[in-house]
Coordinates of C-alpha atoms in Angstrom, one line a residue:
M1 CA 34.8 -6.0 45.0
K2 CA 33.5 -3.4 42.6
L3 CA 33.8 -4.4 39.0
N4 CA 33.1 -2.4 35.9
Y5 CA 30.3 -4.6 34.7
K6 CA 29.9 -2.8 31.4
E7 CA 33.4 -4.0 30.3
I8 CA 33.0 -7.6 31.4
S9 CA 31.0 -9.8 29.1
N10 CA 32.5 -13.3 29.3
L11 CA 33.9 -15.7 31.8
G12 CA 37.6 -15.0 30.9
A13 CA 37.2 -11.3 31.5
L14 CA 35.5 -12.0 34.8
K15 CA 38.4 -14.2 36.0
K16 CA 40.9 -11.7 34.8
A17 CA 39.2 -8.9 36.8
G18 CA 39.7 -11.0 39.9
Y19 CA 36.0 -11.6 40.7
Q20 CA 35.5 -13.9 43.7
T21 CA 32.3 -15.8 44.5
K22 CA 30.4 -14.7 47.6
G23 CA 27.3 -16.2 49.1
I24 CA 24.3 -13.9 49.5
K25 CA 24.4 -14.2 53.3
D26 CA 28.1 -13.1 53.3
E27 CA 27.2 -10.4 50.9
L28 CA 24.5 -9.0 53.2
R29 CA 26.8 -9.4 56.2
D30 CA 29.7 -7.6 54.7
N31 CA 27.7 -4.7 53.4
L32 CA 25.9 -4.4 56.8
R33 CA 29.2 -4.3 58.6
E34 CA 30.4 -1.5 56.4
R35 CA 27.2 0.5 57.0
I36 CA 27.4 0.1 60.8
Q37 CA 31.0 1.1 60.8
N38 CA 30.3 4.2 58.7
G39 CA 27.3 5.1 61.0
E40 CA 24.8 4.8 58.1
A41 CA 21.2 3.6 58.6
S42 CA 20.7 0.0 57.5
F43 CA 16.9 0.3 57.2
E44 CA 15.9 3.8 56.2
G45 CA 12.3 5.0 56.4
V46 CA 11.3 2.6 59.2
W47 CA 10.4 4.5 62.4
G48 CA 10.0 3.3 65.9
Y49 CA 12.3 0.2 65.5
E50 CA 15.6 1.9 66.1
N51 CA 16.2 0.3 69.5
S52 CA 14.2 -2.9 69.2
V53 CA 13.5 -4.6 65.8
I54 CA 16.4 -3.2 63.7
P55 CA 19.2 -4.2 66.1
E56 CA 17.7 -7.7 66.3
L57 CA 17.5 -7.8 62.5
E58 CA 21.1 -6.6 62.1
R59 CA 22.2 -9.3 64.5
A60 CA 20.4 -12.0 62.5
I61 CA 22.0 -10.8 59.2
L62 CA 25.4 -10.7 60.9
S63 CA 24.8 -14.3 62.0
R64 CA 23.8 -15.3 58.4
H65 CA 20.4 -16.5 59.6
N66 CA 17.2 -17.1 57.8
I67 CA 14.6 -14.8 59.4
N68 CA 11.0 -15.0 60.6
L69 CA 9.4 -11.6 61.3
L70 CA 6.5 -12.2 63.6
G71 CA 3.9 -9.5 64.3
L72 CA 0.4 -8.2 63.8
R73 CA -0.7 -6.6 60.6
G74 CA 0.6 -3.2 59.6
Q75 CA 3.9 -3.5 61.4
A76 CA 6.2 -3.0 58.4
K77 CA 7.3 -6.7 58.2
T78 CA 7.3 -6.8 54.4
R79 CA 8.9 -3.3 54.2
L80 CA 11.8 -4.5 56.3
A81 CA 12.3 -7.5 54.0
R82 CA 12.2 -5.3 50.9
L83 CA 14.7 -2.9 52.4
M84 CA 17.2 -5.7 52.7
I85 CA 18.0 -5.5 49.0
H86 CA 19.9 -2.3 49.7
L87 CA 22.4 -4.4 51.6
L88 CA 23.2 -6.4 48.5
D89 CA 26.0 -5.7 46.1
E90 CA 24.7 -3.5 43.2
W91 CA 25.6 -6.0 40.5
I92 CA 26.4 -9.7 40.4
P93 CA 27.5 -11.7 37.3
V94 CA 25.4 -14.7 36.1
V95 CA 25.7 -17.1 33.3
E96 CA 23.7 -15.6 30.4
G97 CA 20.5 -17.4 29.8
S98 CA 20.5 -19.4 33.1
E99 CA 17.1 -19.9 34.7
I100 CA 18.6 -20.1 38.2
N101 CA 21.1 -17.2 38.1
D102 CA 24.1 -19.5 37.9
D103 CA 27.3 -18.1 39.3
P104 CA 29.9 -18.3 36.4
L105 CA 32.5 -19.6 38.8
K106 CA 30.2 -22.1 40.6
P107 CA 27.7 -23.3 38.0
M108 CA 25.0 -25.6 39.2
S109 CA 22.4 -26.2 36.5
R110 CA 23.0 -28.6 33.6
Y111 CA 22.6 -25.7 31.2
A112 CA 25.3 -23.6 32.8
V113 CA 27.7 -26.5 33.2
E114 CA 27.4 -27.6 29.6
L115 CA 27.6 -24.0 28.3
I116 CA 30.9 -23.4 30.1
K117 CA 32.2 -26.8 29.0
E118 CA 31.4 -25.8 25.4
K119 CA 32.6 -22.2 25.3
G120 CA 35.1 -22.0 28.1
E121 CA 36.5 -18.5 28.7
Q122 CA 34.1 -17.1 26.0
T123 CA 31.0 -18.1 28.0
P124 CA 28.7 -15.1 27.9
I125 CA 28.1 -13.2 31.2
S126 CA 25.1 -11.0 32.0
W127 CA 24.8 -8.8 35.1
L128 CA 21.9 -8.9 37.6
H129 CA 21.0 -5.7 39.5
R130 CA 20.1 -5.9 43.2
S131 CA 16.6 -4.5 42.5
D132 CA 16.0 -7.7 40.5
R133 CA 17.1 -10.0 43.4
F134 CA 13.9 -9.8 45.4
Y135 CA 11.3 -12.5 45.1
E136 CA 8.1 -12.5 47.1
K137 CA 5.3 -15.1 47.5
L138 CA 2.1 -14.7 49.5
A139 CA 1.4 -18.1 51.2
T140 CA -2.2 -19.2 50.3
P141 CA -3.8 -22.6 50.8
D142 CA -3.6 -23.2 47.0
V143 CA 0.2 -22.9 46.8
T144 CA 1.7 -26.1 45.6
V145 CA 5.2 -27.7 45.7
A146 CA 5.3 -27.2 41.9
D147 CA 4.9 -23.5 42.4
L148 CA 7.7 -23.2 44.9
I149 CA 10.2 -25.9 43.8
G150 CA 9.2 -27.1 40.4
D151 CA 7.7 -30.0 38.4
V152 CA 8.2 -32.1 35.3
D153 CA 7.1 -30.1 32.1
P154 CA 5.5 -32.6 29.6
I155 CA 5.4 -29.9 26.9
K156 CA 9.1 -29.3 27.2
A157 CA 9.7 -33.1 27.1
A158 CA 7.6 -33.3 23.9
N159 CA 9.2 -30.3 22.2
L160 CA 12.7 -31.5 22.9
K161 CA 11.8 -35.2 22.4
L162 CA 13.2 -36.1 25.8
S163 CA 12.4 -38.9 28.1
Y164 CA 10.9 -38.1 31.5
A165 CA 14.1 -39.6 32.9
D166 CA 16.1 -36.7 31.5
D167 CA 16.4 -33.8 34.0
R168 CA 16.1 -31.3 31.2
V169 CA 12.3 -31.8 31.3
I170 CA 12.2 -30.1 34.7
H171 CA 10.5 -26.7 35.0
F172 CA 12.0 -24.9 38.0
G173 CA 9.7 -23.2 40.6
M174 CA 10.1 -19.8 42.3
I175 CA 12.7 -20.9 44.8
P176 CA 15.3 -22.3 42.4
R177 CA 14.7 -19.3 40.1
A178 CA 15.4 -17.0 43.1
N179 CA 18.9 -18.5 43.6
R180 CA 21.3 -15.8 44.9
C181 CA 18.3 -13.6 45.8
I182 CA 16.2 -12.7 48.8
F183 CA 13.1 -14.9 48.9
V184 CA 10.2 -13.8 51.1
I185 CA 7.2 -15.9 52.0
N186 CA 4.5 -13.8 53.5
E187 CA 1.9 -15.2 56.0
L188 CA 3.9 -18.5 56.4
P189 CA 1.3 -20.2 58.6
D190 CA -1.2 -20.1 55.7
L191 CA 1.1 -22.4 53.8
Q192 CA -0.2 -26.0 54.1
A193 CA 1.9 -28.2 56.4
R194 CA 2.9 -30.6 53.6
I195 CA 4.2 -27.6 51.6
Q196 CA 6.1 -26.3 54.6
V197 CA 7.8 -29.8 54.8
S198 CA 9.1 -29.4 51.3
L199 CA 11.2 -26.4 52.5
F200 CA 13.2 -28.5 55.0
N201 CA 15.9 -29.7 52.7
I202 CA 16.3 -26.3 51.0
L203 CA 16.8 -24.5 54.3
E204 CA 19.2 -27.1 55.8
E205 CA 20.9 -29.1 53.1
G206 CA 20.3 -27.3 49.8
D207 CA 18.8 -30.3 48.1
I208 CA 15.6 -30.1 46.0
Q209 CA 13.6 -33.1 44.9
I210 CA 11.2 -33.0 41.9
R211 CA 9.1 -35.9 40.9
G212 CA 11.7 -38.5 41.7
F213 CA 14.7 -36.4 40.5
K214 CA 17.1 -35.7 43.3
L215 CA 19.2 -32.8 42.2
R216 CA 22.1 -31.6 44.3
L217 CA 21.6 -27.9 43.8
P218 CA 23.2 -26.0 46.6
L219 CA 20.9 -23.0 46.3
D220 CA 22.1 -19.8 47.7
L221 CA 19.2 -17.9 49.2
Q222 CA 18.3 -15.5 52.0
F223 CA 14.9 -16.6 53.3
V224 CA 12.7 -14.1 55.1
F225 CA 9.3 -15.3 56.4
T226 CA 6.5 -13.1 57.8
A227 CA 3.8 -14.4 60.1
N228 CA 1.0 -13.1 62.2
P229 CA 0.6 -14.5 65.8
E230 CA -3.1 -14.7 65.2
D231 CA -2.6 -17.2 62.4
Y232 CA -1.2 -19.8 64.8
T233 CA -4.7 -20.4 66.2
N234 CA -7.1 -19.2 63.5
R235 CA -5.8 -20.5 60.2
G236 CA -2.7 -22.6 60.7
S237 CA 0.7 -22.9 62.2
I238 CA 4.4 -23.1 61.4
V239 CA 5.4 -26.7 61.7
T240 CA 8.0 -27.3 64.4
P241 CA 10.8 -28.7 62.2
L242 CA 10.5 -25.7 60.0
K243 CA 10.7 -23.3 62.9
D244 CA 13.8 -25.1 64.1
R245 CA 15.5 -24.4 60.7
I246 CA 14.8 -20.7 60.8
G247 CA 17.7 -19.0 62.5
S248 CA 16.1 -15.9 64.1
Q249 CA 12.5 -15.1 64.9
I250 CA 12.0 -11.3 65.5
L251 CA 9.0 -9.8 67.1
T252 CA 7.7 -6.5 65.5
H253 CA 5.4 -4.0 67.3
Y254 CA 3.3 -0.9 66.8
P255 CA 4.7 2.6 67.4
D256 CA 5.2 3.3 71.1
D257 CA 4.4 7.1 70.9
I258 CA 2.4 9.6 69.0
A259 CA 5.5 11.3 67.5
T260 CA 6.7 8.1 65.9
A261 CA 3.2 7.3 64.6
R262 CA 3.0 10.8 63.0
K263 CA 6.3 10.2 61.2
I264 CA 5.0 7.0 59.7
T265 CA 1.7 8.6 58.6
A266 CA 3.4 11.6 57.1
Q267 CA 5.8 9.4 55.2
E268 CA 3.2 6.9 53.9
S269 CA 0.2 9.1 53.1
Q270 CA -0.6 9.4 49.4
L271 CA -1.5 13.1 49.1
D272 CA -2.2 15.4 46.2
E273 CA 0.1 18.5 46.2
R274 CA -3.0 20.6 45.8
Q275 CA -4.3 19.2 49.1
T276 CA -1.2 20.0 51.1
N277 CA -1.0 23.5 49.6
A278 CA -4.7 24.3 50.3
I279 CA -5.2 22.6 53.7
Y280 CA -3.6 23.5 57.0
V281 CA -3.5 20.7 59.5
P282 CA -3.0 21.8 63.2
D283 CA -0.5 19.8 65.2
A284 CA -3.3 18.9 67.6
A285 CA -5.3 17.4 64.7
K286 CA -2.3 15.2 63.8
D287 CA -2.0 14.0 67.4
L288 CA -5.7 13.3 67.6
L289 CA -5.6 11.3 64.4
E290 CA -2.8 9.0 65.8
Q291 CA -4.5 8.8 69.2
I292 CA -7.5 7.1 67.5
S293 CA -5.4 4.1 66.6
F294 CA -3.9 4.0 70.1
E295 CA -7.4 4.1 71.6
A296 CA -8.5 1.3 69.2
R297 CA -5.6 -1.0 70.3
N298 CA -6.9 -0.7 73.9
S299 CA -10.6 -0.6 73.2
E300 CA -13.0 -3.2 74.6
Y301 CA -14.8 -3.2 71.3
V302 CA -11.8 -4.1 69.2
D303 CA -10.2 -7.5 68.9
A304 CA -6.7 -7.0 70.3
K305 CA -5.3 -10.2 68.8
S306 CA -6.1 -8.9 65.3
G307 CA -4.3 -5.6 65.9
V308 CA -4.9 -2.2 64.5
S309 CA -2.7 -1.6 61.4
A310 CA -0.6 1.5 60.9
R311 CA -2.6 1.8 57.7
T312 CA -5.6 2.9 59.8
S313 CA -3.9 6.3 60.5
I314 CA -2.6 6.6 57.0
T315 CA -5.9 6.2 55.3
A316 CA -7.7 8.2 58.0
F317 CA -5.3 11.1 57.4
E318 CA -6.0 10.9 53.6
N319 CA -9.8 11.0 54.4
L320 CA -9.3 13.8 56.8
L321 CA -7.7 16.0 54.2
S322 CA -10.2 15.0 51.5
T323 CA -13.0 16.0 53.9
A324 CA -11.5 19.5 54.3
E325 CA -10.7 19.6 50.5
R326 CA -14.3 18.9 49.6
R327 CA -15.5 21.8 51.8
V328 CA -13.0 24.1 50.1
L329 CA -14.2 23.1 46.7
M330 CA -17.9 23.5 47.5
S331 CA -17.3 27.0 49.1
G332 CA -15.0 28.2 46.3
A333 CA -12.3 29.2 48.8
D334 CA -8.6 28.8 48.2
K335 CA -7.5 27.5 51.6
T336 CA -8.9 26.1 54.8
T337 CA -7.9 24.6 58.1
V338 CA -8.9 21.2 59.3
R339 CA -11.7 21.2 61.9
L340 CA -12.5 18.7 64.6
S341 CA -15.9 18.1 62.9
D342 CA -13.9 17.0 59.8
F343 CA -13.0 13.8 61.8
M344 CA -16.4 12.4 61.0
G345 CA -15.0 12.0 57.5
V346 CA -12.4 9.4 58.7
V347 CA -15.0 7.0 60.0
P348 CA -15.0 4.9 56.8
A349 CA -11.2 4.5 57.1
I350 CA -11.6 3.2 60.6
T351 CA -14.4 0.8 60.1
G352 CA -12.6 -1.0 57.4
K353 CA -9.5 -1.5 59.4
I354 CA -10.6 -2.9 62.8
E355 CA -11.9 -6.3 63.8
L356 CA -14.7 -6.1 66.4
V357 CA -15.4 -8.5 69.3
Y358 CA -19.0 -9.4 70.1
E359 CA -19.6 -6.2 72.1
G360 CA -18.3 -4.1 69.2
E361 CA -20.6 -5.9 66.8
Q362 CA -23.5 -5.1 69.0
E363 CA -22.5 -1.4 69.0
G364 CA -22.0 -1.3 65.2
A365 CA -18.8 -0.4 63.3
D366 CA -19.8 3.3 62.9
G367 CA -20.7 3.5 66.5
V368 CA -17.4 2.1 67.6
A369 CA -15.5 4.5 65.3
A370 CA -17.4 7.4 66.8
H371 CA -16.5 6.1 70.3
L372 CA -12.8 5.9 69.4
I373 CA -12.8 9.5 68.1
E374 CA -14.5 10.7 71.3
D375 CA -12.0 8.7 73.5
A376 CA -9.1 10.2 71.6
V377 CA -10.5 13.7 72.1
K378 CA -10.9 13.0 75.8
T379 CA -7.3 11.8 76.0
L380 CA -5.9 14.9 74.3
F381 CA -8.3 17.2 76.3
N382 CA -6.7 15.8 79.5
L383 CA -3.2 16.4 78.2
Y384 CA -4.0 20.0 77.2
F385 CA -6.3 21.1 80.1
P386 CA -7.0 20.3 83.7
Q387 CA -8.6 16.9 84.2
I388 CA -12.2 16.8 85.2
N389 CA -12.8 14.7 88.2
K390 CA -16.1 12.7 88.3
L391 CA -16.6 13.3 92.0
T392 CA -16.6 16.9 93.0
R393 CA -18.3 18.9 95.7
K394 CA -21.2 21.1 94.7
D395 CA -19.4 24.2 95.9
E396 CA -16.0 23.3 94.4
A397 CA -14.9 25.6 91.6
T398 CA -13.4 24.3 88.4
P399 CA -11.6 26.0 85.5
Y400 CA -14.6 25.4 83.3
D401 CA -17.3 27.0 85.4
D402 CA -17.4 30.3 83.5
L403 CA -17.6 28.4 80.2
L404 CA -20.4 26.1 81.4
H405 CA -22.3 29.1 82.8
W406 CA -22.1 30.7 79.3
F407 CA -23.8 27.7 77.8
F408 CA -26.3 27.5 80.7
Q409 CA -27.3 31.1 80.1
G410 CA -27.5 31.0 76.3
D411 CA -29.0 28.9 73.5
G412 CA -25.7 27.0 72.9
L413 CA -23.5 27.0 69.9
E414 CA -23.9 25.7 66.4
L415 CA -21.0 24.8 64.1
E416 CA -22.2 24.1 60.6
D417 CA -20.2 21.9 58.2
D418 CA -20.3 24.5 55.4
F419 CA -19.2 27.5 57.5
T420 CA -16.5 29.5 55.8
D421 CA -13.3 29.7 57.8
A422 CA -14.2 33.3 58.8
E423 CA -17.7 32.2 60.0
Y424 CA -16.2 29.2 61.8
K425 CA -13.6 31.4 63.6
R426 CA -16.1 34.1 64.4
T427 CA -18.5 31.6 66.0
L428 CA -15.8 30.2 68.3
D429 CA -14.3 33.7 69.0
N430 CA -17.7 34.8 70.3
I431 CA -17.2 32.9 73.5
P432 CA -14.7 34.9 75.6
E433 CA -14.5 32.1 78.2
L434 CA -12.9 29.8 75.6
D435 CA -10.3 32.4 74.9
Q436 CA -9.5 32.7 78.6
L437 CA -9.0 28.9 78.9
L438 CA -6.5 29.0 76.1
K439 CA -4.7 31.9 77.5
T440 CA -4.4 30.2 80.9
Y441 CA -3.6 26.6 79.9
Q442 CA -2.3 26.8 76.3
P443 CA -0.7 30.2 76.0
E444 CA 1.7 29.1 73.2
V445 CA -1.0 28.0 70.8
T446 CA -0.7 29.7 67.4
K447 CA -3.6 31.6 65.8
E448 CA -3.9 29.0 63.1
D449 CA -4.3 26.2 65.7
S450 CA -6.5 28.1 68.3
C451 CA -9.9 27.2 66.7
F452 CA -9.1 23.5 66.7
I453 CA -8.0 23.6 70.3
K454 CA -11.3 25.4 71.2
E455 CA -13.2 22.6 69.5
I456 CA -11.2 20.1 71.6
V457 CA -12.4 22.0 74.7
L458 CA -16.0 21.6 73.6
W459 CA -15.8 18.0 72.6
G460 CA -13.8 17.3 75.7
L461 CA -16.5 18.7 77.9
V462 CA -19.0 16.6 76.1
A463 CA -16.8 13.5 76.6
N464 CA -16.7 14.3 80.3
Q465 CA -20.5 14.8 80.4
K466 CA -20.4 18.5 81.1
L467 CA -22.0 19.6 77.8
S468 CA -24.3 17.9 75.3
K469 CA -23.5 17.5 71.6
H470 CA -26.1 16.9 68.9
R471 CA -25.5 16.1 65.3
F472 CA -28.0 17.7 62.9
N473 CA -28.0 17.7 59.1
E474 CA -25.9 20.8 58.7
G475 CA -23.4 20.4 61.5
Y476 CA -23.0 20.1 65.3
Q477 CA -24.9 21.8 68.1
F478 CA -23.3 22.2 71.6
K479 CA -25.6 22.9 74.6
D480 CA -25.7 22.8 78.3
L481 CA -26.6 19.4 79.7
Y482 CA -29.6 20.7 81.7
G483 CA -30.2 24.3 80.6
G484 CA -32.3 23.3 77.6
Y485 CA -34.4 21.0 79.6
I486 CA -35.1 23.7 82.3
S487 CA -35.9 26.3 79.6
G488 CA -38.4 23.9 78.2
L489 CA -40.1 23.6 81.6
Q490 CA -40.2 27.3 82.0

């Protein structure tokens, strides 16, 4: 029921308007039903979950369940919980001054009951917007029962000259204060077992107990918990009776394809408008950036149980544009295009986001990041151009023979970091064999993207051990694997 909250300021007016009390789970359920019937998205801005997580989450809400979102880091668990506020009614009435958002028609706290008894129909009403109905707590080992549920406040007892036997000395914790709201506990396994036990009655019976006071407060909350499977072995676990009281456990996951991952990165990246105006990013560069995370999730150097957050691609994309932007600023140019060599600028974004196994620690974080970039290049190279087989006959021709011969005959190719766009393009265009490869296998590539694709060819041949790549102070040098050695002998 939609009420004109601006005109209703007391209990009598609320009753006259025909307001009916509704629990938060029914509120979520009814608004979700309406969205589904109208063909509207229930969780906008979350990509890749349309046929997996979101249907399960919708079923849980329709079932009026408390929910546990279980998944590795960077899988939008907290975002999903925050988006649930859009399924709430825009405004709800509360008894003005109530600490626990008392419903005027179903008061629970002593304060609200006594106020209504005193003022009757003239009891003042305030309105709570749905944006203020979201509470979130990160579970850490130092969280106490007093933080979540409440405790006796000796200062309040002294100021009001009350006995500790009087329930007015109670200071309510976060959960009672979140009455009629969505309450999220992130990283639930990190909460000590004895603290988890204190949630039993709240989830099942609605009772809360504080320092000997047993208050019958039928709290009305939508609980959402988040947890990481790794936590069950490394830091703690969810106690079994608590799991039993959580209605639905929903497994989240990483994007299944590059296109979905690109949508997430584009949406979440924090970019300066001057960056987006001055820097052109080829489609292949966007694919390559996402492929790095996919390679990391399958890498023997990276701890798969820890996961590779979607934030890896987001921060890497920001670093990538900053690398190109720095080059523009130093050269005094107005615009530039992202180059493959710019990807060395994303290494710090990768190293801070991945957990390494023993072999990875031996290789070093920077070394692993470089491996992941090279593996991503190799994957894209095999998608764009014919795959290079490891075992070939000596007389067997390959599409890359002419290009390899060009390197064998010459001194190689140098791409300096501070090349202007014109120098960069001219250097790559001086190899006609590269142009021929693109015409044959990537005829639809635009002029803006062609140089990046040419670099993919060079890096791909290096990854397949057909060319050598050497990093020097000013840039990269590409040479034939054996030509330089033979020239030296001659």
